């Protein structure tokens, strides 16, 4: 037992240091930071720029199922991953979540994410306050989705090219419910 105490102290110090750097009580003037990334970023590797969790029932168009990632959906192309992200964000807005904060707190819940930082990052990228209601049109949807991809994947989000974004949007708009919702905003 005496040999175990130093390891317990180290573990406690590590946990305490992680907890102190992972709070949502930033000052309003402090810019949120992006997660650290490497070339093996999961969202890029999985063609899933929003890191959408794998569902039990729903299988996205273009999803590789069951895939090799036990937690997150994997897509055959980045365009299919972009499509899924765009549809997911639009559906959250359609459900009554009308501002960045409410969408992000649903998309990335505080019990497993730094949702306040995440929402501020996305809102700053969109140029609006986190609690301001906004219309979900194509321009705002793309801004929102690109900010989500950047927060989820850090600098590696730059690997998602314009063609993947455009093709993902085109594929999402093939769903009439999505196209009509964006058009009527």
CSV table of C-alpha atoms in Angstrom, one decimal:
chain,number,residue,atom,x,y,z
A,1,UNK,CA,0.0,0.0,0.0
A,2,UNK,CA,2.9,2.4,0.7
A,3,UNK,CA,4.1,2.1,-2.9
A,4,UNK,CA,0.7,3.0,-4.1
A,5,UNK,CA,0.5,6.5,-2.5
A,6,UNK,CA,2.9,8.3,-4.8
A,7,UNK,CA,0.9,7.0,-7.8
A,8,UNK,CA,-2.4,8.1,-6.3
A,9,UNK,CA,-0.9,11.6,-5.7
A,10,UNK,CA,0.3,11.8,-9.3
A,11,UNK,CA,-3.2,10.7,-10.5
A,12,UNK,CA,-4.9,13.2,-8.3
A,13,UNK,CA,-2.6,16.0,-9.6
A,14,UNK,CA,-3.3,15.0,-13.2
A,15,UNK,CA,-7.0,15.0,-12.6
A,16,UNK,CA,-6.9,18.3,-10.8
A,17,UNK,CA,-4.8,20.0,-13.5
A,18,UNK,CA,-7.2,18.7,-16.2
A,19,UNK,CA,-10.2,19.9,-14.3
A,20,UNK,CA,-8.7,23.4,-13.9
A,21,UNK,CA,-8.1,23.8,-17.6
A,22,UNK,CA,-11.5,22.4,-18.6
A,23,UNK,CA,-13.9,24.9,-17.2
A,24,UNK,CA,-16.5,27.0,-18.9
A,25,UNK,CA,-16.0,30.1,-16.7
A,26,UNK,CA,-13.8,32.0,-19.1
A,27,UNK,CA,-14.0,35.8,-19.0
A,28,UNK,CA,-16.1,37.2,-21.8
A,29,UNK,CA,-13.1,38.8,-23.5
A,30,UNK,CA,-11.1,35.7,-23.6
A,31,UNK,CA,-11.1,33.9,-27.0
A,32,UNK,CA,-11.9,30.2,-26.9
A,33,UNK,CA,-9.0,28.0,-27.9
A,34,UNK,CA,-9.2,25.1,-30.4
A,35,UNK,CA,-8.5,21.6,-29.3
A,36,UNK,CA,-5.0,20.3,-30.0
A,37,UNK,CA,-4.9,18.2,-33.1
A,38,UNK,CA,-2.5,16.0,-34.9
A,39,UNK,CA,-2.5,14.6,-38.5
A,40,UNK,CA,-4.5,11.6,-37.3
A,41,UNK,CA,-7.6,13.6,-36.3
A,42,UNK,CA,-10.5,11.3,-35.8
A,43,UNK,CA,-13.1,13.5,-37.5
A,44,UNK,CA,-11.0,13.8,-40.6
A,45,UNK,CA,-10.0,10.1,-40.6
A,46,UNK,CA,-13.7,9.1,-40.3
A,47,UNK,CA,-14.8,11.7,-43.0
A,48,UNK,CA,-17.1,13.0,-40.1
A,49,UNK,CA,-16.2,16.7,-39.6
A,50,UNK,CA,-18.8,17.1,-36.9
A,51,UNK,CA,-17.8,13.9,-35.0
A,52,UNK,CA,-21.4,12.7,-35.1
A,53,UNK,CA,-21.9,9.8,-32.8
A,54,UNK,CA,-22.8,6.4,-34.2
A,55,UNK,CA,-26.5,5.7,-33.6
A,56,UNK,CA,-28.2,2.4,-32.8
A,57,UNK,CA,-30.9,2.7,-35.4
A,58,UNK,CA,-30.3,5.6,-37.8
A,59,UNK,CA,-27.8,5.0,-40.5
A,60,UNK,CA,-26.8,8.1,-42.5
A,61,UNK,CA,-26.5,8.1,-46.3
A,62,UNK,CA,-22.9,7.3,-47.1
A,63,UNK,CA,-22.2,5.9,-43.7
A,64,UNK,CA,-19.9,2.9,-43.4
A,65,UNK,CA,-21.7,0.5,-41.2
A,66,UNK,CA,-20.7,-1.0,-38.8
A,67,UNK,CA,-17.3,0.7,-39.4
A,68,UNK,CA,-14.2,0.4,-37.3
A,69,UNK,CA,-14.8,3.3,-34.9
A,70,UNK,CA,-17.0,2.1,-32.0
A,71,UNK,CA,-18.2,5.5,-31.0
A,72,UNK,CA,-18.4,7.8,-34.1
A,73,UNK,CA,-20.0,7.4,-37.5
A,74,UNK,CA,-17.7,6.9,-40.5
A,75,UNK,CA,-18.5,8.0,-44.0
A,76,UNK,CA,-17.4,6.8,-47.4
A,77,UNK,CA,-16.5,10.4,-48.4
A,78,UNK,CA,-16.1,13.8,-46.7
A,79,UNK,CA,-19.1,15.1,-48.7
A,80,UNK,CA,-21.3,12.5,-47.0
A,81,UNK,CA,-20.0,13.5,-43.6
A,82,UNK,CA,-20.6,17.2,-44.4
A,83,UNK,CA,-24.1,16.3,-45.5
A,84,UNK,CA,-24.9,14.5,-42.2
A,85,UNK,CA,-23.5,17.5,-40.2
A,86,UNK,CA,-25.6,20.0,-42.2
A,87,UNK,CA,-28.8,17.9,-41.8
A,88,UNK,CA,-28.2,17.3,-38.1
A,89,UNK,CA,-27.7,21.1,-37.5
A,90,UNK,CA,-30.8,22.0,-39.6
A,91,UNK,CA,-32.9,19.4,-37.7
A,92,UNK,CA,-31.9,20.9,-34.4
A,93,UNK,CA,-32.9,24.4,-35.6
A,94,UNK,CA,-36.2,23.0,-37.0
A,95,UNK,CA,-36.9,21.4,-33.6
A,96,UNK,CA,-37.0,24.8,-32.0
A,97,UNK,CA,-33.4,25.4,-31.0
A,98,UNK,CA,-32.9,28.8,-32.5
A,99,UNK,CA,-29.6,30.1,-31.2
A,100,UNK,CA,-26.1,28.9,-31.2
A,101,UNK,CA,-26.0,28.1,-27.5
A,102,UNK,CA,-29.1,26.0,-27.5
A,103,UNK,CA,-28.0,24.0,-30.6
A,104,UNK,CA,-24.5,23.4,-29.3
A,105,UNK,CA,-25.7,22.4,-25.8
A,106,UNK,CA,-27.8,19.8,-27.5
A,107,UNK,CA,-25.1,18.8,-30.1
A,108,UNK,CA,-22.3,18.7,-27.5
A,109,UNK,CA,-23.9,18.4,-24.1
A,110,UNK,CA,-22.1,20.0,-21.1
A,111,UNK,CA,-21.7,16.7,-19.3
A,112,UNK,CA,-19.2,15.5,-21.8
A,113,UNK,CA,-18.0,18.8,-23.5
A,114,UNK,CA,-17.0,22.4,-22.9
A,115,UNK,CA,-20.2,23.6,-24.4
A,116,UNK,CA,-20.0,27.2,-23.3
A,117,UNK,CA,-16.5,27.6,-25.0
A,118,UNK,CA,-17.8,25.6,-28.0
A,119,UNK,CA,-20.9,27.8,-28.4
A,120,UNK,CA,-18.8,31.0,-28.1
A,121,UNK,CA,-16.4,29.7,-30.7
A,122,UNK,CA,-19.2,29.0,-33.2
A,123,UNK,CA,-21.1,32.2,-32.4
A,124,UNK,CA,-17.9,34.3,-32.9
A,125,UNK,CA,-17.3,32.5,-36.3
A,126,UNK,CA,-20.9,33.4,-37.3
A,127,UNK,CA,-20.5,37.0,-36.0
A,128,UNK,CA,-23.5,36.8,-33.6
A,129,UNK,CA,-24.0,36.6,-29.8
A,130,UNK,CA,-24.4,33.0,-28.5
A,131,UNK,CA,-28.0,33.6,-27.4
A,132,UNK,CA,-29.2,35.6,-30.4
A,133,UNK,CA,-31.8,33.7,-32.5
A,134,UNK,CA,-30.9,33.4,-36.1
A,135,UNK,CA,-32.4,32.2,-39.3
A,136,UNK,CA,-31.1,29.0,-40.6
A,137,UNK,CA,-30.4,29.7,-44.3
A,138,UNK,CA,-27.7,28.2,-46.5
A,139,UNK,CA,-25.2,30.9,-45.6
A,140,UNK,CA,-25.7,30.6,-41.8
A,141,UNK,CA,-25.8,26.8,-42.0
A,142,UNK,CA,-22.4,26.7,-43.8
A,143,UNK,CA,-20.9,29.2,-41.3
A,144,UNK,CA,-22.2,27.2,-38.4
A,145,UNK,CA,-21.1,23.8,-39.8
A,146,UNK,CA,-17.6,25.1,-40.7
A,147,UNK,CA,-17.2,26.4,-37.2
A,148,UNK,CA,-18.3,23.1,-35.7
A,149,UNK,CA,-15.8,21.3,-38.0
A,150,UNK,CA,-13.0,23.7,-36.9
A,151,UNK,CA,-13.8,23.2,-33.2
A,152,UNK,CA,-14.1,19.5,-33.5
A,153,UNK,CA,-11.0,19.0,-35.7
A,154,UNK,CA,-8.8,22.0,-35.0
A,155,UNK,CA,-6.5,23.1,-37.8
A,156,UNK,CA,-7.1,19.8,-39.6
A,157,UNK,CA,-10.5,21.2,-40.6
A,158,UNK,CA,-8.6,23.0,-43.4
A,159,UNK,CA,-8.3,19.6,-45.0
A,160,UNK,CA,-12.0,19.7,-45.8
A,161,UNK,CA,-12.0,21.3,-49.3
A,162,UNK,CA,-14.6,23.6,-50.9
A,163,UNK,CA,-15.8,20.8,-53.1
A,164,UNK,CA,-16.7,18.6,-50.1
A,165,UNK,CA,-18.6,21.4,-48.6
A,166,UNK,CA,-20.5,22.2,-51.8
A,167,UNK,CA,-21.2,18.5,-52.5
A,168,UNK,CA,-22.4,18.0,-48.9
A,169,UNK,CA,-24.7,21.0,-49.2
A,170,UNK,CA,-26.1,19.8,-52.5
A,171,UNK,CA,-26.7,16.3,-51.1
A,172,UNK,CA,-28.4,17.7,-48.0
A,173,UNK,CA,-30.6,19.9,-50.2
A,174,UNK,CA,-31.9,16.9,-52.1
A,175,UNK,CA,-33.9,16.2,-49.0
A,176,UNK,CA,-37.0,18.3,-49.6
A,177,UNK,CA,-37.7,18.9,-45.9
A,178,UNK,CA,-34.2,20.4,-45.5
A,179,UNK,CA,-34.4,22.4,-48.8
A,180,UNK,CA,-37.8,23.8,-47.9
A,181,UNK,CA,-36.9,24.7,-44.3
A,182,UNK,CA,-33.8,26.6,-45.4
A,183,UNK,CA,-35.7,28.4,-48.2
A,184,UNK,CA,-38.5,29.5,-45.9
A,185,UNK,CA,-36.3,31.0,-43.2
